[in-house]
Coordinates of C-alpha atoms and ligand atoms in Angstrom, one line a residue:
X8 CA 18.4 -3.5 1.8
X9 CA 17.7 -1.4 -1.6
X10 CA 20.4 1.4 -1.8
X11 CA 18.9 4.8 -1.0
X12 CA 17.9 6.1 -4.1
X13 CA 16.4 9.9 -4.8
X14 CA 15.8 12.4 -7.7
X15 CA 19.3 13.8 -9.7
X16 CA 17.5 16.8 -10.0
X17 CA 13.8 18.2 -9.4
X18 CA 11.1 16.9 -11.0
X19 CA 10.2 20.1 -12.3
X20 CA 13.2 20.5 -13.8
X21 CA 13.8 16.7 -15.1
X22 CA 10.1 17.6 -17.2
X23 CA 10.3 20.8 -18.0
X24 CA 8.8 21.1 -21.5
X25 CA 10.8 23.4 -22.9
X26 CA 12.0 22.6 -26.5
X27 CA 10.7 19.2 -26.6
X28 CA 9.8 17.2 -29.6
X29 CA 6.6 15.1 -29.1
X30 CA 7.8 12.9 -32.0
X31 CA 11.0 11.7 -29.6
X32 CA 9.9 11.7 -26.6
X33 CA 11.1 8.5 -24.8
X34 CA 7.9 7.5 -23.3
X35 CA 9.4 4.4 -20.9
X36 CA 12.0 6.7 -19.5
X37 CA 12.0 7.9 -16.2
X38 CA 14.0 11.3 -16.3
X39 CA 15.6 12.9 -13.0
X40 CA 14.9 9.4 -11.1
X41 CA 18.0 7.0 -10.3
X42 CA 16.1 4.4 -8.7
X43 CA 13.9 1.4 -10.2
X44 CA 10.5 0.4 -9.8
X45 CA 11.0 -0.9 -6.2
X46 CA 12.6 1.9 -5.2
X47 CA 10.3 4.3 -6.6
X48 CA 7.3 2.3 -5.3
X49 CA 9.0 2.6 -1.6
X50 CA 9.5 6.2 -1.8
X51 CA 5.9 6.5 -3.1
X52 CA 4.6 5.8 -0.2
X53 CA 6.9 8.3 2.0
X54 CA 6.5 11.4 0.1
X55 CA 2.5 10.6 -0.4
X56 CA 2.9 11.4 3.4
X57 CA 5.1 15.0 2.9
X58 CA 2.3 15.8 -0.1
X59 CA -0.7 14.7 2.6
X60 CA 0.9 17.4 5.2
X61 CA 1.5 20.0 2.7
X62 CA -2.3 19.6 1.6
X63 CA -3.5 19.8 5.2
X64 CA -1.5 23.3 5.5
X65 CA -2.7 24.7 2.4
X66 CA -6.8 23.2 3.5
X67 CA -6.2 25.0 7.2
X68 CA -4.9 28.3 5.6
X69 CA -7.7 28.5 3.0
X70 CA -10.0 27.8 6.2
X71 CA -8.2 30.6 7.3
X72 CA -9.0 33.4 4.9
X73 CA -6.3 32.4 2.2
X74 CA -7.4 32.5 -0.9
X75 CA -4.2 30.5 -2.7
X76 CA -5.0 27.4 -4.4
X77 CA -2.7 24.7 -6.7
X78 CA -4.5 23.4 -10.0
X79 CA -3.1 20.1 -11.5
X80 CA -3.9 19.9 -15.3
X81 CA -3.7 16.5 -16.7
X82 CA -3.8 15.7 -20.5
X83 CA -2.9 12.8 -21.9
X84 CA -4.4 10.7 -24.7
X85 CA -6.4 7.6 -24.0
X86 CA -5.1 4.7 -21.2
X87 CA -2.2 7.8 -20.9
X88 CA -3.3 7.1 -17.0
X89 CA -5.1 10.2 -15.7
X90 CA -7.5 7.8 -13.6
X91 CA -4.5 6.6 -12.1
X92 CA -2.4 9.5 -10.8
X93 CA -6.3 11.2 -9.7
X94 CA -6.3 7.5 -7.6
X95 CA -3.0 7.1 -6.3
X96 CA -1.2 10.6 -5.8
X97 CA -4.4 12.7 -5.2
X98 CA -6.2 9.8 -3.2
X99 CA -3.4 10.1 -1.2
X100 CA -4.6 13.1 0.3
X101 CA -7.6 14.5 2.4
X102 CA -10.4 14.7 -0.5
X103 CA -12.1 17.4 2.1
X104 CA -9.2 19.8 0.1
X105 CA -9.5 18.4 -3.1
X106 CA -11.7 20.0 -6.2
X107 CA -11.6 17.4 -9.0
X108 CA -13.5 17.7 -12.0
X109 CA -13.6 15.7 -15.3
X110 CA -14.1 17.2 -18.9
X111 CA -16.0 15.0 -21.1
X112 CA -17.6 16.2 -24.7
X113 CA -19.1 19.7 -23.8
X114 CA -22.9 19.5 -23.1
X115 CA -25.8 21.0 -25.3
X116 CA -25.6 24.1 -22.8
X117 CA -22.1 24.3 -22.7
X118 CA -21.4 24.4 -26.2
X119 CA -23.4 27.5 -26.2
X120 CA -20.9 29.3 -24.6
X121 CA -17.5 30.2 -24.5
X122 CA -15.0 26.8 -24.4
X123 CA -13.9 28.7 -21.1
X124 CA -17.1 28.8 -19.6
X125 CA -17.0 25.5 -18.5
X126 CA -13.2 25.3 -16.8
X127 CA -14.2 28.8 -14.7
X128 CA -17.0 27.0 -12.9
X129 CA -14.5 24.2 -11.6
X130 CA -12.0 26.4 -10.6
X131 CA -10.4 25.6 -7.1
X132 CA -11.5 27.5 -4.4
X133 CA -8.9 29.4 -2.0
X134 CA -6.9 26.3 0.2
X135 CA -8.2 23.6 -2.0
X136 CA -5.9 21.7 -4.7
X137 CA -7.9 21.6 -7.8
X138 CA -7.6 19.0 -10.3
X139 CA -8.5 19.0 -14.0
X140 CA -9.0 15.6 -15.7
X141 CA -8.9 16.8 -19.1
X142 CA -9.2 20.5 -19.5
X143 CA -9.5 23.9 -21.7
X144 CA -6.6 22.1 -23.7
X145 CA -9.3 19.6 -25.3
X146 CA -10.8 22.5 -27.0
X147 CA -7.4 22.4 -29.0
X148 CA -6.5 19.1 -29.2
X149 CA -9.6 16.9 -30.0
X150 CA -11.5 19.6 -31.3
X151 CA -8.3 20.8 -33.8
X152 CA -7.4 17.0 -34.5
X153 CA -11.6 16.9 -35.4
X154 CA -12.4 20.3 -36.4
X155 CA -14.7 20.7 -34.7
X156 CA -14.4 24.4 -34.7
X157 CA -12.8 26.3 -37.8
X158 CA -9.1 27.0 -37.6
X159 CA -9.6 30.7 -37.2
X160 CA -11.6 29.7 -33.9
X161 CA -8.9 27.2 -32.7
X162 CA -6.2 29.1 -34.1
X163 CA -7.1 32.0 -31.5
X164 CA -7.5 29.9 -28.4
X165 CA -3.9 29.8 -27.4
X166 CA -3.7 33.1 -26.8
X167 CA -6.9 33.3 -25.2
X168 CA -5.6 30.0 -22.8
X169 CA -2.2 32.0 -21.6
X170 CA -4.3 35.1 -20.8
X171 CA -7.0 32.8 -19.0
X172 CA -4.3 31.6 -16.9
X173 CA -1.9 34.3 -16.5
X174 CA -4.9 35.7 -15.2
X175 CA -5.1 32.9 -12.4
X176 CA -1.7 33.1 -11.9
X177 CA -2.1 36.6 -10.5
X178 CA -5.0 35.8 -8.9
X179 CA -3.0 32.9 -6.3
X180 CA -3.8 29.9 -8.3
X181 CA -0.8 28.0 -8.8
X182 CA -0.4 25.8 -12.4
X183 CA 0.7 22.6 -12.8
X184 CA 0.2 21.4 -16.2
X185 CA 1.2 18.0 -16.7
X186 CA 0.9 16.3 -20.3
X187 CA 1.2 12.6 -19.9
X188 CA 3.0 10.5 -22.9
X189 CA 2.5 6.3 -23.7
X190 CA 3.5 4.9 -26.5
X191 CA 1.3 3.6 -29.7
X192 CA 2.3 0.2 -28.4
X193 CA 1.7 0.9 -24.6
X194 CA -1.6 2.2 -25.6
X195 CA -2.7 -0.9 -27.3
X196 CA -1.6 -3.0 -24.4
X197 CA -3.7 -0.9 -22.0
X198 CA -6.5 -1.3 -24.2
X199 CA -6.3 -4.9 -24.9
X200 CA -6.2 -5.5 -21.2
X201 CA -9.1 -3.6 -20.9
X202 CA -10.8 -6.4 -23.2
X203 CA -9.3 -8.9 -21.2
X204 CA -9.9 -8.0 -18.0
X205 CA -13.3 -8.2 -16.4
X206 CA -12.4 -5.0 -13.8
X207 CA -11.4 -2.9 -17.1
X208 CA -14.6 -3.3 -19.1
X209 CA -15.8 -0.4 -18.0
X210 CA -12.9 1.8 -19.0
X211 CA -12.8 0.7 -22.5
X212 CA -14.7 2.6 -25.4
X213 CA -14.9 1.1 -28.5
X214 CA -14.4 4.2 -30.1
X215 CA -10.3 4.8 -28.4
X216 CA -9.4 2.3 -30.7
X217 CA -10.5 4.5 -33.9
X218 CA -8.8 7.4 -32.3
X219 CA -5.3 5.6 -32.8
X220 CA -5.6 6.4 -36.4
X221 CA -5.2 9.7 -35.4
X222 CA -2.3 9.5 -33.5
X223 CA 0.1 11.8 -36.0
X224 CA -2.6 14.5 -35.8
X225 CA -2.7 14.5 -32.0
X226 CA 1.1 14.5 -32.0
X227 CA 1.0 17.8 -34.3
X228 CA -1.5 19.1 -32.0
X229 CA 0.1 18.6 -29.0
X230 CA 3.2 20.2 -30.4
X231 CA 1.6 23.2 -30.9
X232 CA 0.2 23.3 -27.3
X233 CA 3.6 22.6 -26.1
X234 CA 4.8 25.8 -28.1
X235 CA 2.5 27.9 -27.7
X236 CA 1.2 27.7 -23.8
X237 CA 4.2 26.7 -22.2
X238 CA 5.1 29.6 -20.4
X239 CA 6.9 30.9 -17.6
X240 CA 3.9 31.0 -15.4
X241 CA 2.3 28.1 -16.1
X242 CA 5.2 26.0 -18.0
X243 CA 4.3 22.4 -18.8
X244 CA 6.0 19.6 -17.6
X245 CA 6.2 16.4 -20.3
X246 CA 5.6 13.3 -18.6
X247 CA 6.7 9.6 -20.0
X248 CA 3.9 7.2 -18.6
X249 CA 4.6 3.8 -19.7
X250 CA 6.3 3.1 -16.3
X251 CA 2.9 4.0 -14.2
X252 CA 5.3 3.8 -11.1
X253 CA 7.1 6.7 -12.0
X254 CA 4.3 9.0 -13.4
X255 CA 2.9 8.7 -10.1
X256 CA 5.9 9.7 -8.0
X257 CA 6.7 12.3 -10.2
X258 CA 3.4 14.2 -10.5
X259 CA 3.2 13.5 -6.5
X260 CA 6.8 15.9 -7.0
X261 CA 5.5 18.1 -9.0
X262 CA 2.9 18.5 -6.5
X263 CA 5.3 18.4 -3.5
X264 CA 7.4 21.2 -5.3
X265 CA 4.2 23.6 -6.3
X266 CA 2.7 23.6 -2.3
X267 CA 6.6 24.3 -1.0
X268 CA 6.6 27.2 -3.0
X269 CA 3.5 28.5 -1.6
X270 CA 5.4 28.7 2.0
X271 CA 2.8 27.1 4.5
X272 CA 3.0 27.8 7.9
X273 CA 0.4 26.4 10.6
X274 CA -2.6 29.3 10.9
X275 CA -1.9 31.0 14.0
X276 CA -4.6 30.3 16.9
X277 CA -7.1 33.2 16.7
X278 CA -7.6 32.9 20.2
X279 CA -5.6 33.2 24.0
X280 CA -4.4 29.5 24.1
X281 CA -3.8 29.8 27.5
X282 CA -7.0 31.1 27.8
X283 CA -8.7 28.7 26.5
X284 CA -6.8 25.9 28.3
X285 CA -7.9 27.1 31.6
X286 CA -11.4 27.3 30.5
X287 CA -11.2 23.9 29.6
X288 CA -9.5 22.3 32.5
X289 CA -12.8 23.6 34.5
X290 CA -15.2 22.9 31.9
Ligands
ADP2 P1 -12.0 9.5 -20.2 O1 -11.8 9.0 -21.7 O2 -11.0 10.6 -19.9 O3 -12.1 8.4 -19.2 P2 -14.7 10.2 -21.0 O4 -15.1 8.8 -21.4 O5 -15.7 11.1 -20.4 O6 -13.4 10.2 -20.1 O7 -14.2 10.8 -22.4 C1 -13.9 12.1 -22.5 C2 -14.0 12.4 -24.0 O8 -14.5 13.7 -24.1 C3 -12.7 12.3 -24.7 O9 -12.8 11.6 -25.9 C4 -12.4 13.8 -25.0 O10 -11.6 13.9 -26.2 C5 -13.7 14.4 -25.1 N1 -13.7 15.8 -24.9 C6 -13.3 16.5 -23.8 N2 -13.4 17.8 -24.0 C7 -13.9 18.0 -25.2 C8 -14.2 19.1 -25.9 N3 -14.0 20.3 -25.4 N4 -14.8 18.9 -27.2 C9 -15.0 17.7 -27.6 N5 -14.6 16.6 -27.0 C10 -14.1 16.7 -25.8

């Protein structure tokens, strides 16, 4: 039998971004979790259940009249594994409550507009757990590593991202911003299976590969994400992804953690329930 094994600490806590380097983090570590991959694989499974209940509360409130929602943020560069925690921790759940929605390059009508434009449109409804594959944060990473913009245009967007979601905060959206870290190396493993893999073909872009020689750039940039919207209402949490096992428990925490928070009861019946028992006994 594997010895029990559980978290030293929450997972919020264990990736809080706070004062973090993006030069050191150690991207095959698994901070906060004692156990190994069988053991995290094992308790996968379990609290996928707890995170499945939690989502069926927050769905039956929102049916309710409660307008509260959770939005996961993922970032991460290229083979990070976005596709996979989407797949494995929010597949987990009832997609009924689930509002996903991919950013790729803007379109011709949404560059017209403001980089914000886009996000508001996806935003989760009340009761639903939104997630963003890619998000608002592209318009200051790719597009600062790129410029794509002028600085002065980037250089204004972080303010404009914490008021955007301090904004939603208030509103009853709950944040949980998760930027998701592989290594140079891991990245060109994932890429190369990609190539060697006839299942992967379809993930790979030729163009990721040219993207590595930017990696220092995006490092800078997401620095400067990680200093300038991590905040006390919507903090970031730093996630090492190498160990796909662990990035997935840990975001299904995360999760776990945000929807506790949020205090779900049941809905109470809006109608007699004895009522409506003896109604149905002679129906
Ligand atoms: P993925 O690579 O996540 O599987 P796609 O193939 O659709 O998905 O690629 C998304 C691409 O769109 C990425 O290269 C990303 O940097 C780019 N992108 C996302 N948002 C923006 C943006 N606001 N401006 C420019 N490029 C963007």
């Amino acid at each position: 039998m594997a010895k029990a094994t559980t978290w030293s600490k929450p997972a919020s806590k264990a990736l809080r971004a706070a004062g973090v380097k993006v030069g050191s983090i150690d991207t095959s570590a698994t901070p906060g979790f004692k156990g190994d991959k069988r053991a995290g694989e094992k308790l996968l499974a379990e609290r996928q259940l707890v995170l499945s209940d939690l989502q069926e509360r927050l769905y039956a409130n929102g049916r309710s009249g409660d307008t509260r929602s959770v939005l996961l943020v993922l970032q991460g560069m290229d083979t990070a594994g976005k596709g996979g925690i989407v797949r494995h921790v929010i597949g987990s759940v009832d997609p009924q409550g689930v509002d996903h929605a991919a950013f790729g390059v803007p379109t011709a009508e949404e560059k017209k507009h403001h980089f914000l434009w886009r996000i508001r449109k996806q935003l989760p409804r009340g009761g639903q757990i939104g997630v963003f594959d890619r998000s608002h944060y592209e318009d200051v990473l790719v597009v600062r590593v790129h410029e794509l913009v002028p600085p002065e245009v980037w250089g204004k967007r972080y303010d404009e991202i914490n008021k955007f979601e301090r904004k939603l905060v208030d509103e009853g959206t709950t944040i949980v911003k998760v930027a998701m870290f592989v290594s140079l190396d891991e990245q060109k493993k994932r890429l190369m299976q990609r190539l060697e893999r006839a299942d992967k073909y379809w993930k790979f872009n030729p163009a990721d590969i040219d993207e590595r020689a930017y990696w220092p750039a995006y490092q800078e940039a997401y620095q400067a994400v990680l200093d300038r919207t991590d905040t006390d209402f919507a903090p970031w949490h730093v996630l090492p992804a190498d160990a796909k096992w662990y990035s997935r428990l840990a975001v299904t925490e995360l999760l776990i953690e945000a929807l506790q928070g949020l205090k779900l009861d049941w809905p109470a019946a809006q109608f007699d329930i004895e009522e409506q028992k003896k109604r149905l006994a002679k129906a």
